[in-house]
Amino acid sequence: MSTIFTLFMVLIVIASVLLIIIIMAQNPKGGGLSGTFGGSGAAQFGVQRTNDFMEKATWTLGIVIVSLIILSVILTGKPVQRVQPASKQQTTAPAQQAPAQSAPAATLPTTPAPSGN
């Protein structure tokens, strides 16, 4: 494996673990980490801020993970070698050889050379 691929994998794992921790700290009914710090009544403003932070952190880490995956595929993918079609590589067809003949070739009759008298 290449070094860049290993780096991307480590970053993806770190972001995934952080995302798991943030999701587990949330409680859909207003409890969770915000309930621990907030309480009820007077501290309602602090609870809302904690929920906003957790939601933004969840979306941000999700986008970071998807971006890292796409970048790792683009940067570490093997390039595709494109092959040109055979018709464009050869402009003329190769000459075909005639099959060997077993009979001797026929000779043309020779005519006598004209005499100069």
PDB file of C-alpha atoms in Angstrom:
ATOM      1  CA  MET A   1       0.000   0.000   0.000  1.00  0.00           C
ATOM      2  CA  SER A   2       1.135   3.504  -0.683  1.00  0.00           C
ATOM      3  CA  THR A   3       1.841   6.042   2.044  1.00  0.00           C
ATOM      4  CA  ILE A   4      -0.892   8.414   0.896  1.00  0.00           C
ATOM      5  CA  PHE A   5      -3.473   5.625   1.024  1.00  0.00           C
ATOM      6  CA  THR A   6      -2.414   4.754   4.575  1.00  0.00           C
ATOM      7  CA  LEU A   7      -2.667   8.418   5.568  1.00  0.00           C
ATOM      8  CA  PHE A   8      -6.189   8.662   4.161  1.00  0.00           C
ATOM      9  CA  MET A   9      -7.239   5.479   5.948  1.00  0.00           C
ATOM     10  CA  VAL A  10      -5.935   6.746   9.297  1.00  0.00           C
ATOM     11  CA  LEU A  11      -7.757  10.076   8.869  1.00  0.00           C
ATOM     12  CA  ILE A  12     -10.990   8.298   7.889  1.00  0.00           C
ATOM     13  CA  VAL A  13     -10.794   6.019  10.952  1.00  0.00           C
ATOM     14  CA  ILE A  14     -10.146   8.966  13.295  1.00  0.00           C
ATOM     15  CA  ALA A  15     -13.075  10.940  11.849  1.00  0.00           C
ATOM     16  CA  SER A  16     -15.313   7.857  12.074  1.00  0.00           C
ATOM     17  CA  VAL A  17     -14.485   7.266  15.738  1.00  0.00           C
ATOM     18  CA  LEU A  18     -15.167  10.931  16.528  1.00  0.00           C
ATOM     19  CA  LEU A  19     -18.484  10.711  14.668  1.00  0.00           C
ATOM     20  CA  ILE A  20     -19.460   7.617  16.667  1.00  0.00           C
ATOM     21  CA  ILE A  21     -18.628   9.371  19.943  1.00  0.00           C
ATOM     22  CA  ILE A  22     -20.651  12.465  19.022  1.00  0.00           C
ATOM     23  CA  ILE A  23     -23.656  10.428  17.875  1.00  0.00           C
ATOM     24  CA  MET A  24     -23.594   8.291  21.034  1.00  0.00           C
ATOM     25  CA  ALA A  25     -23.451  11.436  23.205  1.00  0.00           C
ATOM     26  CA  GLN A  26     -26.657  12.765  21.653  1.00  0.00           C
ATOM     27  CA  ASN A  27     -30.096  11.846  22.888  1.00  0.00           C
ATOM     28  CA  PRO A  28     -33.075  12.535  20.621  1.00  0.00           C
ATOM     29  CA  LYS A  29     -35.281  13.495  23.597  1.00  0.00           C
ATOM     30  CA  GLY A  30     -33.002  16.281  24.823  1.00  0.00           C
ATOM     31  CA  GLY A  31     -30.966  14.198  27.242  1.00  0.00           C
ATOM     32  CA  GLY A  32     -27.527  12.853  26.551  1.00  0.00           C
ATOM     33  CA  LEU A  33     -24.590  15.203  26.854  1.00  0.00           C
ATOM     34  CA  SER A  34     -26.826  18.275  26.699  1.00  0.00           C
ATOM     35  CA  GLY A  35     -28.949  16.947  29.549  1.00  0.00           C
ATOM     36  CA  THR A  36     -25.865  16.340  31.636  1.00  0.00           C
ATOM     37  CA  PHE A  37     -24.620  19.906  31.286  1.00  0.00           C
ATOM     38  CA  GLY A  38     -27.958  21.649  31.055  1.00  0.00           C
ATOM     39  CA  GLY A  39     -30.406  20.519  33.668  1.00  0.00           C
ATOM     40  CA  SER A  40     -33.881  22.005  33.399  1.00  0.00           C
ATOM     41  CA  GLY A  41     -35.509  25.406  33.398  1.00  0.00           C
ATOM     42  CA  ALA A  42     -32.834  28.065  34.002  1.00  0.00           C
ATOM     43  CA  ALA A  43     -30.106  26.455  31.901  1.00  0.00           C
ATOM     44  CA  GLN A  44     -32.269  25.878  28.826  1.00  0.00           C
ATOM     45  CA  PHE A  45     -30.154  28.293  26.743  1.00  0.00           C
ATOM     46  CA  GLY A  46     -26.996  26.229  27.381  1.00  0.00           C
ATOM     47  CA  VAL A  47     -28.762  23.027  26.371  1.00  0.00           C
ATOM     48  CA  GLN A  48     -29.789  24.510  23.034  1.00  0.00           C
ATOM     49  CA  ARG A  49     -26.217  25.603  22.314  1.00  0.00           C
ATOM     50  CA  THR A  50     -24.883  22.139  23.107  1.00  0.00           C
ATOM     51  CA  ASN A  51     -27.439  20.569  20.751  1.00  0.00           C
ATOM     52  CA  ASP A  52     -26.470  22.994  17.980  1.00  0.00           C
ATOM     53  CA  PHE A  53     -22.790  22.170  18.436  1.00  0.00           C
ATOM     54  CA  MET A  54     -23.459  18.430  18.386  1.00  0.00           C
ATOM     55  CA  GLU A  55     -25.574  18.699  15.254  1.00  0.00           C
ATOM     56  CA  LYS A  56     -23.008  20.823  13.433  1.00  0.00           C
ATOM     57  CA  ALA A  57     -20.207  18.487  14.502  1.00  0.00           C
ATOM     58  CA  THR A  58     -22.171  15.478  13.231  1.00  0.00           C
ATOM     59  CA  TRP A  59     -22.747  17.044   9.804  1.00  0.00           C
ATOM     60  CA  THR A  60     -19.165  18.313   9.570  1.00  0.00           C
ATOM     61  CA  LEU A  61     -17.628  14.942  10.407  1.00  0.00           C
ATOM     62  CA  GLY A  62     -19.959  13.197   7.963  1.00  0.00           C
ATOM     63  CA  ILE A  63     -18.902  15.560   5.175  1.00  0.00           C
ATOM     64  CA  VAL A  64     -15.224  15.152   6.126  1.00  0.00           C
ATOM     65  CA  ILE A  65     -15.499  11.365   5.957  1.00  0.00           C
ATOM     66  CA  VAL A  66     -17.204  11.405   2.545  1.00  0.00           C
ATOM     67  CA  SER A  67     -14.668  13.929   1.219  1.00  0.00           C
ATOM     68  CA  LEU A  68     -11.716  11.869   2.452  1.00  0.00           C
ATOM     69  CA  ILE A  69     -13.121   8.736   0.837  1.00  0.00           C
ATOM     70  CA  ILE A  70     -13.621  10.477  -2.518  1.00  0.00           C
ATOM     71  CA  LEU A  71     -10.153  12.046  -2.359  1.00  0.00           C
ATOM     72  CA  SER A  72      -8.546   8.717  -1.522  1.00  0.00           C
ATOM     73  CA  VAL A  73     -10.221   7.064  -4.507  1.00  0.00           C
ATOM     74  CA  ILE A  74      -9.170   9.867  -6.859  1.00  0.00           C
ATOM     75  CA  LEU A  75      -5.593  10.217  -5.641  1.00  0.00           C
ATOM     76  CA  THR A  76      -4.725   6.570  -5.077  1.00  0.00           C
ATOM     77  CA  GLY A  77      -6.602   5.026  -8.010  1.00  0.00           C
ATOM     78  CA  LYS A  78      -4.531   3.426 -10.741  1.00  0.00           C
ATOM     79  CA  PRO A  79      -4.617   5.314 -14.031  1.00  0.00           C
ATOM     80  CA  VAL A  80      -6.477   3.648 -16.862  1.00  0.00           C
ATOM     81  CA  GLN A  81      -4.401   3.154 -19.984  1.00  0.00           C
ATOM     82  CA  ARG A  82      -6.464   3.932 -23.023  1.00  0.00           C
ATOM     83  CA  VAL A  83      -5.910   1.782 -26.069  1.00  0.00           C
ATOM     84  CA  GLN A  84      -6.520   3.312 -29.456  1.00  0.00           C
ATOM     85  CA  PRO A  85      -8.634   1.320 -31.875  1.00  0.00           C
ATOM     86  CA  ALA A  86      -6.685  -0.816 -34.349  1.00  0.00           C
ATOM     87  CA  SER A  87      -8.005   1.133 -37.355  1.00  0.00           C
ATOM     88  CA  LYS A  88      -6.327   4.321 -36.143  1.00  0.00           C
ATOM     89  CA  GLN A  89      -3.031   2.642 -35.300  1.00  0.00           C
ATOM     90  CA  GLN A  90      -2.498   1.183 -38.769  1.00  0.00           C
ATOM     91  CA  THR A  91      -3.164   3.391 -41.747  1.00  0.00           C
ATOM     92  CA  THR A  92      -2.456   0.696 -44.364  1.00  0.00           C
ATOM     93  CA  ALA A  93      -3.232  -2.961 -44.301  1.00  0.00           C
ATOM     94  CA  PRO A  94      -0.223  -5.272 -44.192  1.00  0.00           C
ATOM     95  CA  ALA A  95       0.615  -6.978 -47.488  1.00  0.00           C
ATOM     96  CA  GLN A  96      -0.462 -10.573 -47.619  1.00  0.00           C
ATOM     97  CA  GLN A  97       1.981 -13.127 -48.959  1.00  0.00           C
ATOM     98  CA  ALA A  98       0.854 -15.410 -51.729  1.00  0.00           C
ATOM     99  CA  PRO A  99       0.803 -19.098 -50.852  1.00  0.00           C
ATOM    100  CA  ALA A 100       3.769 -21.098 -52.079  1.00  0.00           C
ATOM    101  CA  GLN A 101       3.170 -22.950 -55.350  1.00  0.00           C
ATOM    102  CA  SER A 102       4.397 -26.490 -55.789  1.00  0.00           C
ATOM    103  CA  ALA A 103       4.421 -26.412 -59.620  1.00  0.00           C
ATOM    104  CA  PRO A 104       7.129 -24.435 -61.420  1.00  0.00           C
ATOM    105  CA  ALA A 105       6.063 -21.137 -62.863  1.00  0.00           C
ATOM    106  CA  ALA A 106       5.161 -21.131 -66.570  1.00  0.00           C
ATOM    107  CA  THR A 107       7.627 -19.372 -68.856  1.00  0.00           C
ATOM    108  CA  LEU A 108       6.672 -17.153 -71.735  1.00  0.00           C
ATOM    109  CA  PRO A 109       7.984 -18.034 -75.187  1.00  0.00           C
ATOM    110  CA  THR A 110      10.846 -15.844 -76.230  1.00  0.00           C
ATOM    111  CA  THR A 111      10.868 -14.042 -79.550  1.00  0.00           C
ATOM    112  CA  PRO A 112      14.059 -13.721 -81.620  1.00  0.00           C
ATOM    113  CA  ALA A 113      15.690 -10.344 -81.535  1.00  0.00           C
ATOM    114  CA  PRO A 114      15.345  -8.403 -84.796  1.00  0.00           C
ATOM    115  CA  SER A 115      18.441  -8.354 -86.917  1.00  0.00           C
ATOM    116  CA  GLY A 116      19.844  -5.081 -88.086  1.00  0.00           C
ATOM    117  CA  ASN A 117      20.373  -5.936 -91.907  1.00  0.00           C
TER     118      ASN A 117
END
